Tab-separated table of C-alpha atoms in Angstrom:
chain	number	residue	atom	x	y	z
A	97	MET	CA	0.000	0.000	0.000
A	98	THR	CA	1.353	3.402	-0.967
A	99	GLN	CA	2.640	5.397	1.973
A	100	THR	CA	1.608	9.016	2.479
A	101	LYS	CA	4.111	11.686	1.510
A	102	ARG	CA	5.102	13.658	4.588
A	103	THR	CA	6.704	17.025	5.150
A	104	ALA	CA	8.463	18.232	8.289
A	105	THR	CA	7.069	21.133	10.288
A	106	PRO	CA	8.928	23.580	12.522
A	107	ALA	CA	7.202	22.015	15.542
A	108	GLY	CA	8.778	18.681	14.655
A	109	GLY	CA	7.156	15.558	13.285
A	110	PRO	CA	5.689	14.975	9.821
A	111	VAL	CA	2.259	16.458	9.126
A	112	LEU	CA	-0.669	14.259	8.190
A	113	GLY	CA	-3.464	16.223	6.551
A	114	THR	CA	-7.156	15.505	7.004
A	115	ARG	CA	-7.428	13.292	3.923
A	116	ALA	CA	-4.328	11.325	4.933
A	117	LEU	CA	-5.837	10.705	8.375
A	118	ASN	CA	-9.146	9.815	6.776
A	119	ARG	CA	-7.660	7.199	4.481
A	120	ALA	CA	-5.465	5.718	7.230
A	121	THR	CA	-8.438	5.370	9.565
A	122	LEU	CA	-10.716	3.932	6.873
A	123	ALA	CA	-8.077	1.348	5.979
A	124	ARG	CA	-7.882	0.140	9.574
A	125	GLN	CA	-11.642	0.235	9.923
A	126	LEU	CA	-11.971	-2.103	6.899
A	127	LEU	CA	-13.876	0.594	5.014
A	128	LEU	CA	-11.588	1.247	2.033
A	129	THR	CA	-12.078	-2.268	0.693
A	130	ARG	CA	-14.175	-5.027	2.214
A	131	SER	CA	-12.105	-7.487	4.210
A	132	PRO	CA	-12.121	-11.287	3.890
A	133	MET	CA	-11.970	-11.520	7.704
A	134	SER	CA	-14.545	-13.598	9.522
A	135	ALA	CA	-17.054	-11.766	11.707
A	136	LYS	CA	-15.223	-12.885	14.841
A	137	GLU	CA	-11.860	-11.723	13.487
A	138	ALA	CA	-13.354	-8.340	12.587
A	139	VAL	CA	-14.977	-7.876	16.009
A	140	GLU	CA	-11.608	-8.585	17.605
A	141	HIS	CA	-9.650	-6.350	15.223
A	142	LEU	CA	-12.074	-3.444	15.777
A	143	VAL	CA	-11.919	-3.967	19.573
A	144	GLY	CA	-15.667	-4.445	19.623
A	145	LEU	CA	-18.718	-2.991	17.886
A	146	GLN	CA	-21.075	-0.373	19.274
A	147	ALA	CA	-24.272	-2.265	20.124
A	148	GLN	CA	-26.768	-0.006	21.877
A	149	GLU	CA	-29.430	-1.519	19.604
A	150	VAL	CA	-29.636	-4.944	17.973
A	151	LYS	CA	-29.071	-4.102	14.298
A	152	PRO	CA	-26.020	-1.763	14.336
A	153	PRO	CA	-23.365	-4.520	14.670
A	154	TYR	CA	-24.845	-6.259	11.633
A	155	HIS	CA	-24.863	-3.064	9.584
A	156	ALA	CA	-21.303	-2.329	10.742
A	157	LEU	CA	-20.039	-5.687	9.476
A	158	ALA	CA	-22.082	-5.523	6.255
A	159	ALA	CA	-20.157	-2.341	5.415
A	160	ARG	CA	-16.781	-3.900	6.208
A	161	LEU	CA	-16.681	-7.588	5.302
A	162	GLU	CA	-16.769	-9.499	2.039
A	163	GLY	CA	-19.363	-12.275	2.090
A	164	PHE	CA	-20.820	-11.356	5.479
A	165	ARG	CA	-24.232	-12.777	6.370
A	166	PRO	CA	-26.233	-11.919	9.519
A	167	GLU	CA	-26.453	-15.552	10.614
A	168	GLU	CA	-22.668	-15.578	11.044
A	169	LEU	CA	-22.817	-12.988	13.823
A	170	SER	CA	-26.004	-14.461	15.302
A	171	GLY	CA	-24.215	-17.805	15.468
A	172	LEU	CA	-21.348	-16.268	17.420
A	173	LEU	CA	-23.783	-14.869	19.970
A	174	GLU	CA	-25.690	-18.131	20.226
A	175	ARG	CA	-22.488	-20.131	20.754
A	176	ARG	CA	-21.268	-17.524	23.272
A	177	GLU	CA	-18.333	-16.622	21.049
A	178	ALA	CA	-19.494	-13.003	21.202
A	179	VAL	CA	-21.271	-11.111	23.969
A	180	ARG	CA	-22.994	-7.779	24.547
A	181	ILE	CA	-21.748	-5.860	27.609
A	182	VAL	CA	-21.208	-2.290	28.828
A	183	THR	CA	-17.548	-1.399	28.274
A	184	LEU	CA	-16.148	1.548	26.323
A	185	ARG	CA	-17.647	4.982	27.029
A	186	SER	CA	-20.207	3.344	29.348
A	187	THR	CA	-22.104	2.003	26.325
A	188	ILE	CA	-23.034	-1.484	25.208
A	189	HIS	CA	-20.483	-3.113	22.924
A	190	LEU	CA	-20.339	-6.472	21.248
A	191	HIS	CA	-17.033	-8.195	22.055
A	192	THR	CA	-15.292	-11.516	21.768
A	193	PRO	CA	-15.187	-13.403	25.091
A	194	ASP	CA	-11.484	-12.610	25.512
A	195	ASP	CA	-12.082	-8.886	25.076
A	196	CYS	CA	-15.154	-8.974	27.275
A	197	MET	CA	-13.181	-10.443	30.148
A	198	ALA	CA	-10.173	-8.170	29.585
A	199	LEU	CA	-11.725	-4.807	28.765
A	200	ARG	CA	-14.367	-4.783	31.467
A	201	PRO	CA	-11.856	-4.706	34.371
A	202	LEU	CA	-9.716	-2.196	32.473
A	203	VAL	CA	-12.582	0.303	32.264
A	204	GLN	CA	-13.855	-0.400	35.795
A	205	PRO	CA	-12.584	3.011	37.021
A	206	VAL	CA	-15.000	4.610	34.545
A	207	ARG	CA	-17.844	2.531	36.006
A	208	GLU	CA	-16.902	3.664	39.509
A	209	ARG	CA	-16.993	7.315	38.456
A	210	GLU	CA	-20.447	6.686	37.030
A	211	ILE	CA	-21.664	5.293	40.358
A	212	GLY	CA	-20.472	8.498	41.988
A	213	ILE	CA	-22.935	10.495	39.904
A	214	PHE	CA	-25.799	8.589	41.539
A	215	ARG	CA	-24.510	8.607	45.135
A	216	LYS	CA	-27.460	10.650	46.381
A	217	GLY	CA	-29.888	7.925	45.314
A	218	LEU	CA	-27.705	5.269	46.935
A	219	ALA	CA	-27.620	6.705	50.460
A	220	GLY	CA	-27.456	3.845	52.954
A	221	VAL	CA	-26.724	1.216	50.286
A	222	ASP	CA	-23.833	-1.169	50.975
A	223	LEU	CA	-22.377	-1.605	47.485
A	224	GLU	CA	-20.501	-4.777	48.395
A	225	ARG	CA	-23.694	-6.389	49.675
A	226	LEU	CA	-25.561	-5.108	46.628
A	227	ALA	CA	-23.054	-6.839	44.352
A	228	VAL	CA	-23.307	-10.125	46.266
A	229	LEU	CA	-27.107	-10.149	46.219
A	230	ALA	CA	-27.365	-9.105	42.571
A	231	ARG	CA	-24.793	-11.670	41.449
A	232	ALA	CA	-26.671	-14.502	43.146
A	233	PHE	CA	-29.950	-13.280	41.653
A	234	VAL	CA	-28.786	-13.047	38.010
A	235	GLU	CA	-26.695	-16.220	38.160
A	236	GLU	CA	-29.696	-18.183	39.394
A	237	GLU	CA	-31.272	-17.296	36.038
A	238	PRO	CA	-30.995	-14.290	33.700
A	239	ARG	CA	-33.024	-11.338	34.964
A	240	THR	CA	-34.450	-8.187	33.462
A	241	MET	CA	-33.581	-4.774	34.858
A	242	LYS	CA	-37.158	-4.486	36.123
A	243	GLN	CA	-36.713	-7.680	38.122
A	244	LEU	CA	-33.385	-6.422	39.471
A	245	ARG	CA	-34.893	-3.119	40.555
A	246	GLU	CA	-37.743	-4.886	42.331
A	247	MET	CA	-35.446	-7.307	44.145
A	248	LEU	CA	-33.046	-4.592	45.248
A	249	GLY	CA	-35.907	-2.303	46.164
A	250	ASP	CA	-37.114	-4.890	48.661
A	251	GLU	CA	-33.679	-4.737	50.304
A	252	TRP	CA	-33.284	-0.931	50.105
A	253	PRO	CA	-36.791	0.554	49.836
A	254	ASP	CA	-35.582	4.129	50.391
A	255	ALA	CA	-33.011	4.063	47.607
A	256	ASP	CA	-33.688	5.356	44.107
A	257	PRO	CA	-34.583	2.300	41.942
A	258	GLN	CA	-32.765	3.642	38.888
A	259	ALA	CA	-29.638	4.368	40.921
A	260	LEU	CA	-29.723	0.806	42.283
A	261	ALA	CA	-29.906	-0.614	38.757
A	262	ILE	CA	-27.028	1.560	37.552
A	263	ALA	CA	-24.951	0.576	40.576
A	264	VAL	CA	-25.415	-3.101	39.700
A	265	ARG	CA	-24.506	-2.493	36.051
A	266	CYS	CA	-21.387	-0.608	37.125
A	267	THR	CA	-20.354	-3.085	39.821
A	268	LEU	CA	-20.930	-6.393	38.016
A	269	PRO	CA	-19.905	-7.373	34.469
A	270	LEU	CA	-23.437	-8.005	33.213
A	271	VAL	CA	-23.940	-9.447	29.733
A	272	GLN	CA	-27.140	-9.517	27.713
A	273	VAL	CA	-28.055	-13.136	27.101
A	274	THR	CA	-29.425	-14.500	23.848
A	275	PRO	CA	-31.735	-14.391	21.990
A	276	ARG	CA	-31.221	-10.655	22.583
A	277	GLY	CA	-28.909	-9.372	19.872
A	278	MET	CA	-29.638	-12.097	17.328
A	279	TRP	CA	-30.746	-11.075	13.843
A	280	GLY	CA	-34.499	-11.285	13.393
A	281	ARG	CA	-35.102	-12.489	16.972
A	282	GLY	CA	-36.909	-9.943	19.097
A	283	ALA	CA	-36.229	-10.329	22.811
A	284	GLN	CA	-36.127	-8.125	25.888
A	285	VAL	CA	-32.861	-7.548	27.699
A	286	ALA	CA	-32.078	-10.242	30.272
A	287	LEU	CA	-28.810	-10.192	32.196
A	288	THR	CA	-26.354	-12.474	33.909
A	289	THR	CA	-22.674	-12.140	34.770
A	290	ALA	CA	-19.975	-12.592	32.146
A	291	GLU	CA	-18.270	-15.201	34.346
A	292	HIS	CA	-21.468	-17.262	34.543
A	293	TRP	CA	-22.417	-16.911	30.873
A	294	LEU	CA	-18.945	-17.666	29.551
A	295	ASP	CA	-18.011	-20.150	32.302
A	296	ARG	CA	-14.744	-18.277	32.905
A	297	PRO	CA	-13.252	-16.695	36.009
A	298	THR	CA	-12.605	-12.991	36.277
A	299	GLU	CA	-9.221	-12.028	34.850
A	300	PRO	CA	-6.858	-9.215	35.823
A	301	ALA	CA	-7.100	-6.077	33.727
A	302	PRO	CA	-4.695	-6.170	30.765
A	303	SER	CA	-1.781	-3.816	30.478
A	304	PRO	CA	-2.991	-0.476	29.124
A	305	ASP	CA	-0.016	-0.647	26.748
A	306	THR	CA	-1.680	-3.535	24.905
A	307	VAL	CA	-4.966	-1.671	24.630
A	308	VAL	CA	-3.262	1.448	23.254
A	309	LEU	CA	-1.516	-0.603	20.573
A	310	ARG	CA	-4.786	-2.274	19.594
A	311	TYR	CA	-6.556	1.072	19.466
A	312	LEU	CA	-3.916	2.463	17.117
A	313	ALA	CA	-4.228	-0.630	14.900
A	314	ALA	CA	-7.954	-0.002	14.515
A	315	PHE	CA	-8.270	3.799	14.788
A	316	GLY	CA	-4.836	5.379	14.373
A	317	PRO	CA	-2.947	7.577	13.843
A	318	ALA	CA	-4.301	9.121	17.029
A	319	SER	CA	-3.598	11.466	19.907
A	320	VAL	CA	-3.733	10.782	23.627
A	321	LYS	CA	-7.092	12.583	23.783
A	322	ASP	CA	-8.395	10.415	20.953
A	323	LEU	CA	-7.646	7.255	22.930
A	324	GLN	CA	-9.273	8.729	26.023
A	325	THR	CA	-12.380	9.682	24.048
A	326	TRP	CA	-12.681	6.154	22.679
A	327	SER	CA	-12.155	4.366	25.964
A	328	GLY	CA	-13.461	6.755	28.605
A	329	LEU	CA	-10.160	6.308	30.474
A	330	THR	CA	-8.141	9.277	31.719
A	331	ARG	CA	-4.472	10.050	32.443
A	332	MET	CA	-3.186	7.955	29.537
A	333	ARG	CA	-0.309	10.261	28.582
A	334	ALA	CA	2.149	8.192	30.635
A	335	VAL	CA	1.247	5.054	28.666
A	336	PHE	CA	1.982	6.762	25.344
A	337	GLU	CA	5.258	8.096	26.695
A	338	ARG	CA	6.248	4.592	27.756
A	339	LEU	CA	5.402	3.312	24.278
A	340	ARG	CA	7.007	6.223	22.411
A	341	PRO	CA	10.196	4.312	21.436
A	342	ARG	CA	8.002	1.717	19.674
A	343	LEU	CA	5.801	4.221	17.829
A	344	LEU	CA	5.999	6.766	15.037
A	345	THR	CA	4.868	10.308	15.755
A	346	PHE	CA	3.161	12.803	13.462
A	347	ARG	CA	1.315	16.102	13.731
A	348	ASP	CA	-2.097	16.972	12.410
A	349	GLU	CA	-2.717	20.283	10.670
A	350	ASN	CA	-3.386	21.929	14.042
A	351	GLY	CA	-0.063	20.764	15.473
A	352	VAL	CA	-1.550	18.046	17.708
A	353	GLU	CA	0.846	15.142	18.234
A	354	LEU	CA	-0.354	11.822	16.806
A	355	PHE	CA	1.052	8.365	17.540
A	356	ASP	CA	1.025	5.368	15.233
A	357	LEU	CA	2.296	1.849	14.715
A	358	PRO	CA	5.297	1.726	12.375
A	359	ASP	CA	3.832	-0.942	10.100
A	360	ALA	CA	0.208	0.283	10.054
A	361	PRO	CA	-1.316	1.289	6.693
A	362	ARG	CA	-1.200	4.959	5.761
A	363	PRO	CA	-2.564	5.051	2.205
A	364	ASP	CA	-2.112	7.858	-0.253
A	365	PRO	CA	-4.704	10.575	0.452
A	366	ASP	CA	-6.043	10.165	-3.099
A	367	THR	CA	-6.860	6.467	-2.598
A	368	PRO	CA	-10.502	5.936	-3.702
A	369	ALA	CA	-12.995	5.454	-0.851
A	370	PRO	CA	-16.288	3.828	-1.932
A	371	PRO	CA	-19.606	4.877	-0.372
A	372	ARG	CA	-20.477	3.092	2.871
A	373	PHE	CA	-23.720	2.892	4.853
A	374	LEU	CA	-22.916	2.863	8.579
A	375	PRO	CA	-25.200	2.339	11.573
A	376	GLU	CA	-26.006	5.002	14.116
A	377	PHE	CA	-23.265	5.384	16.743
A	378	ASP	CA	-20.699	3.500	14.633
A	379	ASN	CA	-17.361	3.661	16.431
A	380	LEU	CA	-15.754	5.283	13.389
A	381	MET	CA	-17.785	8.392	14.190
A	382	LEU	CA	-17.205	8.428	17.968
A	383	SER	CA	-13.662	7.283	18.675
A	384	HIS	CA	-11.596	10.454	18.272
A	385	ALA	CA	-11.561	13.724	20.179
A	386	ASP	CA	-11.061	15.496	16.839
A	387	ARG	CA	-13.532	13.903	14.426
A	388	THR	CA	-12.754	16.053	11.403
A	389	ARG	CA	-10.884	13.126	9.827
A	390	VAL	CA	-14.360	11.723	9.055
A	391	ILE	CA	-16.883	14.473	9.855
A	392	PRO	CA	-16.515	17.828	8.059
A	393	PRO	CA	-16.937	20.695	10.557
A	394	ALA	CA	-20.024	21.960	8.729
A	395	ASP	CA	-21.722	18.583	9.208
A	396	ARG	CA	-20.831	17.790	12.808
A	397	ARG	CA	-24.410	18.253	14.012
A	398	SER	CA	-26.093	16.728	10.976
A	399	THR	CA	-26.680	13.171	12.213
A	400	TRP	CA	-29.025	13.963	15.084
A	401	GLN	CA	-32.024	16.131	15.899
A	402	ALA	CA	-33.321	16.310	19.478
A	403	ASN	CA	-33.288	12.652	20.587
A	404	THR	CA	-33.300	11.204	17.063
A	405	PHE	CA	-30.033	9.831	15.693
A	406	TYR	CA	-29.611	9.040	12.013
A	407	CYS	CA	-27.394	6.532	10.254
A	408	PRO	CA	-24.386	8.126	8.521
A	409	LEU	CA	-23.526	7.794	4.849
A	410	LEU	CA	-19.878	8.095	3.811
A	411	VAL	CA	-19.043	9.413	0.356
A	412	ASP	CA	-15.377	9.772	-0.586
A	413	GLY	CA	-14.595	8.678	2.968
A	414	PHE	CA	-16.387	11.523	4.752
A	415	LEU	CA	-19.805	11.960	6.324
A	416	SER	CA	-21.925	13.208	3.430
A	417	GLY	CA	-25.504	12.263	4.272
A	418	VAL	CA	-27.846	10.142	6.351
A	419	TRP	CA	-30.063	7.177	5.594
A	420	ARG	CA	-32.966	5.279	7.031
A	421	ILE	CA	-35.188	2.342	6.157
A	422	ILE	CA	-38.754	3.654	6.047
A	423	GLY	CA	-41.293	0.942	5.389
A	424	GLN	CA	-39.904	-0.843	2.355
A	425	ASP	CA	-37.772	2.052	1.164
A	426	LEU	CA	-34.124	2.723	1.829
A	427	VAL	CA	-34.195	6.510	1.842
A	428	ILE	CA	-30.915	8.402	1.388
A	429	GLU	CA	-30.520	12.102	2.144
A	430	PRO	CA	-27.222	13.626	0.944
A	431	PHE	CA	-26.151	16.855	2.586
A	432	ARG	CA	-25.076	18.273	-0.777
A	433	GLU	CA	-25.694	17.579	-4.433
A	434	LEU	CA	-23.853	14.489	-5.675
A	435	SER	CA	-22.518	13.989	-9.167
A	436	ARG	CA	-24.323	11.481	-11.346
A	437	ALA	CA	-21.474	9.000	-10.911
A	438	ARG	CA	-21.552	9.379	-7.126
A	439	ARG	CA	-25.330	8.942	-7.038
A	440	THR	CA	-24.995	5.717	-8.983
A	441	GLU	CA	-22.297	4.436	-6.605
A	442	VAL	CA	-24.413	5.299	-3.569
A	443	LEU	CA	-27.508	3.573	-4.960
A	444	GLU	CA	-25.496	0.461	-5.841
A	445	GLU	CA	-23.922	0.323	-2.383
A	446	GLY	CA	-27.343	0.718	-0.779
A	447	ALA	CA	-28.711	-2.178	-2.811
A	448	ARG	CA	-25.697	-4.279	-1.848
A	449	MET	CA	-26.181	-3.529	1.836
A	450	LEU	CA	-29.830	-4.598	1.656
A	451	ASP	CA	-28.972	-7.783	-0.220
A	452	THR	CA	-26.297	-8.629	2.362
A	453	LEU	CA	-28.645	-8.225	5.302
A	454	TYR	CA	-31.992	-9.330	3.896
A	455	GLN	CA	-30.898	-11.661	1.072
A	456	GLY	CA	-33.949	-10.907	-1.027
A	457	ALA	CA	-36.415	-11.829	1.725
A	458	VAL	CA	-37.918	-8.332	1.523
A	459	SER	CA	-38.191	-6.171	-1.576
A	460	TYR	CA	-36.847	-2.681	-0.897
A	461	ASP	CA	-36.700	0.389	-3.094
A	462	VAL	CA	-33.509	2.426	-2.862
A	463	ARG	CA	-34.100	6.128	-3.440
A	464	PHE	CA	-32.996	9.607	-2.551
A	465	GLY	CA	-35.341	11.598	-0.344
A	466	THR	CA	-35.794	13.280	3.040
A	467	VAL	CA	-34.698	11.450	6.191
A	468	ARG	CA	-34.351	14.220	8.752
A	469	GLU	CA	-37.376	16.065	10.040
A	470	GLN	CA	-37.720	19.445	8.439
A	471	GLY	CA	-38.378	22.556	10.470
A	472	PRO	CA	-36.622	24.954	12.856
A	473	GLN	CA	-33.307	23.596	14.114
């Protein structure tokens, strides 16, 4: 793969422009060309998939993998070779079992800070006893959050029920059991512990050095703040300094220092980037403090209105529109006029995405139209 041309700056370190960062990140995110990786290999390489809802992990892999079919990921969940658990940024991610067991203790300090926000509602609650009671309850059989709140409310009737539920989620590594998360299988969220579901003991947190290197492999080149944004962890500068002899350093156009793996791909900025339909909250869009490598400044507020979040469309590697399935239509709303050739590419990619996920079971029309609600912003 062609390496980016670099020029030195007075501040020291070669400069990587926005397009160079865009192409490097897309390459590592498997979005320049579809990868032959298996679903499990991709989930591991990407250090998990954002999974607040059921469908996003499937859309994420449909955009990234050659030959992907939804049943492949559903099979991983059913065989407990993938799990859904709160990890990075206090949100639900889909991980391999190894990453589930490793990342959850690593980000435990973030969970503890979250508990602190709800201390007022937890007055008089013994958190150690709460963890013991909740563990026994969910390991007896998977429980819903409603059942957890009721059980804990019997023990601490004066505590805030929502605060009790959050304290359990932050204290115990709770996974969502199947059929939740499986393609085409509606199911409410039921929870048990990762140790019980995976039949594995708790493991020590991994070295943060390892996690930084994996982050750079999937999201780099990146700054210290980028890593902290992705993970929710703080005070990571010392880890980068420890790793500095093993890494390359660059600067972005604002002079921010970026770190990278020496052998990671950094394609030519003019490398073609095909259109891609991503799910809402895709980690590509959320895993950097400075998101201009993917999101043009003029469009940074274009994927949500009030409490509605829209799925992003990439054109030439950058956020360029939103999309949504409405009834039996895939409706695409570009932010700006597209050339005829680009429109054709977008329509073809949309049809491919639908064929990958639905395999002809439902007949969809792919068209341009309005996705976002119109009116005062």
